[in-house]
Amino acid sequence: MDAAVKEAAVDRFLREHPQMRQAACDHPALLGCADVAWSQIPGCPAGVEALLHALLDEVVGPEALRVLGNVLMDSVFHVSAAMPAALPFLIRLAAVPDIAVRPGLVDLLVVAALLSEPVDVDAEHQAPLFGTDRDHPERERCRAAFVAHADALRALLEDETLPDGPLGADDRDCLLKAMEPHR
């Protein structure tokens, strides 16, 4: 999905839900969100801050998550350059027990963790599909964000109040692996 399509999707969401444009990001999970220069990140629409805030809204949260997920992914194999900046907020929002989109946030974190894993350039099938870390520096930045927020992720992994119950073993292993410092 190219930048123009992402921008159009965010603009459409904000036209349909104009109250999200004016909403203050004063929730503790979003501390620092207003300080991120979202529109300065290559391919990132300026409205990401409003989308993150909209995740807290029970009514528009599911649509905001869908749009945000598209913004944070460049393809089925690649996270966008905005994902590393969004991860701290996604991790903290996923820890909010009563947020309606919590299961979707956890799923997005698992996808980000999977797509942030280092690529074995010697593996015949990996490099052509995923590219190298040199070609996709956002993967390393995502890994750093997971490591930096390991305490919050550990708390999430220990939380048995997730709407769909505790995380499955594969998802748990994926997030645990993402928290490990990489060489």
CSV table of C-alpha atoms in Angstrom, one decimal:
chain,number,residue,atom,x,y,z
A,1,MET,CA,0.0,0.0,0.0
A,2,ASP,CA,1.6,3.3,-1.1
A,3,ALA,CA,1.7,6.5,0.9
A,4,ALA,CA,-1.1,8.2,-1.1
A,5,VAL,CA,-3.5,5.3,-0.4
A,6,LYS,CA,-2.6,5.4,3.3
A,7,GLU,CA,-3.1,9.1,3.5
A,8,ALA,CA,-6.5,8.8,1.7
A,9,ALA,CA,-7.6,6.1,4.2
A,10,VAL,CA,-6.6,8.2,7.2
A,11,ASP,CA,-8.3,11.3,5.7
A,12,ARG,CA,-11.5,9.3,5.0
A,13,PHE,CA,-11.5,8.0,8.6
A,14,LEU,CA,-11.0,11.5,10.0
A,15,ARG,CA,-13.8,12.9,7.8
A,16,GLU,CA,-16.1,10.2,9.0
A,17,HIS,CA,-15.1,10.7,12.6
A,18,PRO,CA,-14.1,14.4,12.9
A,19,GLN,CA,-14.2,14.3,16.7
A,20,MET,CA,-11.1,12.1,16.6
A,21,ARG,CA,-9.1,14.9,15.0
A,22,GLN,CA,-9.7,17.2,18.0
A,23,ALA,CA,-9.4,14.6,20.7
A,24,ALA,CA,-6.6,15.2,23.1
A,25,CYS,CA,-4.1,12.4,23.6
A,26,ASP,CA,-4.1,12.6,27.3
A,27,HIS,CA,-4.4,8.9,28.1
A,28,PRO,CA,-1.3,7.6,29.9
A,29,ALA,CA,-0.8,5.0,27.2
A,30,LEU,CA,-0.4,7.8,24.6
A,31,LEU,CA,2.1,10.0,26.5
A,32,GLY,CA,4.6,11.3,24.0
A,33,CYS,CA,2.3,10.6,21.0
A,34,ALA,CA,1.9,14.3,20.2
A,35,ASP,CA,5.7,14.7,20.2
A,36,VAL,CA,6.2,12.3,17.4
A,37,ALA,CA,6.6,14.0,14.0
A,38,TRP,CA,4.4,11.4,12.3
A,39,SER,CA,4.3,13.2,8.9
A,40,GLN,CA,8.1,13.3,8.8
A,41,ILE,CA,8.3,9.5,8.8
A,42,PRO,CA,8.5,8.4,5.2
A,43,GLY,CA,5.1,7.1,3.9
A,44,CYS,CA,3.4,8.0,7.2
A,45,PRO,CA,0.2,10.1,7.2
A,46,ALA,CA,0.0,13.0,9.7
A,47,GLY,CA,-3.2,11.5,11.2
A,48,VAL,CA,-1.6,8.6,13.0
A,49,GLU,CA,-1.9,10.4,16.3
A,50,ALA,CA,-5.6,10.7,15.9
A,51,LEU,CA,-5.9,7.0,14.9
A,52,LEU,CA,-4.0,6.0,18.0
A,53,HIS,CA,-6.3,8.0,20.2
A,54,ALA,CA,-9.3,6.6,18.3
A,55,LEU,CA,-8.3,3.1,19.4
A,56,LEU,CA,-9.6,4.1,22.9
A,57,ASP,CA,-13.1,4.8,21.6
A,58,GLU,CA,-15.3,1.8,21.9
A,59,VAL,CA,-17.4,2.7,18.8
A,60,VAL,CA,-14.7,3.8,16.3
A,61,GLY,CA,-11.8,1.8,17.7
A,62,PRO,CA,-12.3,-1.2,15.4
A,63,GLU,CA,-12.2,1.0,12.3
A,64,ALA,CA,-9.3,3.0,13.6
A,65,LEU,CA,-7.4,-0.3,14.2
A,66,ARG,CA,-8.1,-1.5,10.6
A,67,VAL,CA,-6.9,1.8,9.2
A,68,LEU,CA,-3.9,2.0,11.5
A,69,GLY,CA,-2.9,-1.6,10.7
A,70,ASN,CA,-2.8,-0.7,7.0
A,71,VAL,CA,-0.7,2.4,7.7
A,72,LEU,CA,1.8,0.4,9.8
A,73,MET,CA,2.2,-2.3,7.2
A,74,ASP,CA,3.8,-1.8,3.8
A,75,SER,CA,3.0,-5.3,2.6
A,76,VAL,CA,2.3,-8.7,4.0
A,77,PHE,CA,6.0,-9.2,4.4
A,78,HIS,CA,7.1,-5.7,5.6
A,79,VAL,CA,6.3,-3.3,8.4
A,80,SER,CA,6.2,0.4,7.5
A,81,ALA,CA,8.8,3.0,8.6
A,82,ALA,CA,6.1,4.2,11.1
A,83,MET,CA,5.9,0.9,13.0
A,84,PRO,CA,8.9,1.5,15.2
A,85,ALA,CA,7.5,4.9,16.4
A,86,ALA,CA,4.0,3.4,16.9
A,87,LEU,CA,5.1,0.3,18.9
A,88,PRO,CA,5.5,2.0,22.3
A,89,PHE,CA,2.0,3.2,22.1
A,90,LEU,CA,0.6,0.0,20.7
A,91,ILE,CA,2.3,-2.0,23.5
A,92,ARG,CA,0.9,0.4,26.2
A,93,LEU,CA,-2.5,0.4,24.7
A,94,ALA,CA,-2.6,-3.4,24.5
A,95,ALA,CA,-2.0,-3.4,28.3
A,96,VAL,CA,-5.2,-1.3,28.9
A,97,PRO,CA,-7.7,-4.0,30.2
A,98,ASP,CA,-10.9,-2.4,29.1
A,99,ILE,CA,-10.0,-1.3,25.5
A,100,ALA,CA,-12.4,-2.8,23.0
A,101,VAL,CA,-9.7,-3.5,20.4
A,102,ARG,CA,-7.2,-5.1,22.7
A,103,PRO,CA,-7.2,-8.5,21.0
A,104,GLY,CA,-6.5,-6.8,17.6
A,105,LEU,CA,-3.7,-4.8,19.2
A,106,VAL,CA,-2.1,-8.0,20.5
A,107,ASP,CA,-2.4,-9.5,17.1
A,108,LEU,CA,-0.8,-6.5,15.5
A,109,LEU,CA,2.1,-6.7,18.0
A,110,VAL,CA,2.6,-10.4,17.2
A,111,VAL,CA,2.7,-9.6,13.4
A,112,ALA,CA,5.2,-6.7,14.1
A,113,ALA,CA,7.3,-9.1,16.2
A,114,LEU,CA,7.3,-11.7,13.4
A,115,LEU,CA,8.2,-9.3,10.7
A,116,SER,CA,10.9,-7.7,12.8
A,117,GLU,CA,12.9,-10.9,13.1
A,118,PRO,CA,16.3,-10.7,11.5
A,119,VAL,CA,16.4,-12.3,8.1
A,120,ASP,CA,18.9,-15.0,7.4
A,121,VAL,CA,20.4,-13.8,4.1
A,122,ASP,CA,21.9,-17.2,3.4
A,123,ALA,CA,18.4,-18.8,3.6
A,124,GLU,CA,17.3,-19.3,0.0
A,125,HIS,CA,13.7,-18.4,0.6
A,126,GLN,CA,14.0,-15.6,3.2
A,127,ALA,CA,16.0,-12.8,1.5
A,128,PRO,CA,13.9,-12.7,-1.7
A,129,LEU,CA,10.7,-12.5,0.3
A,130,PHE,CA,11.7,-10.3,3.2
A,131,GLY,CA,14.8,-8.4,1.9
A,132,THR,CA,17.8,-7.8,4.1
A,133,ASP,CA,17.9,-5.8,7.3
A,134,ARG,CA,20.0,-3.3,5.4
A,135,ASP,CA,17.1,-2.8,3.0
A,136,HIS,CA,14.6,-2.6,5.8
A,137,PRO,CA,16.1,-0.7,8.8
A,138,GLU,CA,12.7,-0.4,10.3
A,139,ARG,CA,13.0,-4.1,11.5
A,140,GLU,CA,16.0,-3.3,13.6
A,141,ARG,CA,14.2,-0.2,15.1
A,142,CYS,CA,11.2,-2.4,15.8
A,143,ARG,CA,13.4,-4.9,17.6
A,144,ALA,CA,14.9,-2.1,19.7
A,145,ALA,CA,11.3,-0.9,20.6
A,146,PHE,CA,10.3,-4.3,21.7
A,147,VAL,CA,13.5,-4.6,23.9
A,148,ALA,CA,12.9,-1.1,25.3
A,149,HIS,CA,9.4,-2.0,26.3
A,150,ALA,CA,10.0,-5.5,27.5
A,151,ASP,CA,8.6,-4.9,31.0
A,152,ALA,CA,5.2,-3.8,29.5
A,153,LEU,CA,5.2,-6.8,27.2
A,154,ARG,CA,6.0,-9.2,30.0
A,155,ALA,CA,3.1,-7.7,32.0
A,156,LEU,CA,0.9,-8.2,29.0
A,157,LEU,CA,2.0,-11.8,28.6
A,158,GLU,CA,1.2,-12.5,32.3
A,159,ASP,CA,-2.3,-10.9,32.0
A,160,GLU,CA,-4.9,-13.6,31.9
A,161,THR,CA,-7.7,-11.0,31.5
A,162,LEU,CA,-7.3,-10.8,27.7
A,163,PRO,CA,-10.7,-11.0,26.1
A,164,ASP,CA,-9.8,-14.2,24.2
A,165,GLY,CA,-8.0,-15.6,27.3
A,166,PRO,CA,-4.2,-16.0,27.7
A,167,LEU,CA,-2.1,-15.8,24.6
A,168,GLY,CA,-1.5,-18.9,22.6
A,169,ALA,CA,1.9,-20.6,22.9
A,170,ASP,CA,3.1,-19.5,19.5
A,171,ASP,CA,2.2,-15.9,20.0
A,172,ARG,CA,3.7,-15.9,23.5
A,173,ASP,CA,7.0,-17.3,22.1
A,174,CYS,CA,7.0,-14.8,19.3
A,175,LEU,CA,6.7,-11.8,21.7
A,176,LEU,CA,9.2,-13.3,24.2
A,177,LYS,CA,11.7,-13.7,21.4
A,178,ALA,CA,11.0,-10.1,20.3
A,179,MET,CA,12.0,-8.9,23.8
A,180,GLU,CA,15.4,-10.5,23.6
A,181,PRO,CA,18.3,-8.2,22.7
A,182,HIS,CA,19.7,-9.2,19.3
A,183,ARG,CA,23.3,-9.3,18.5
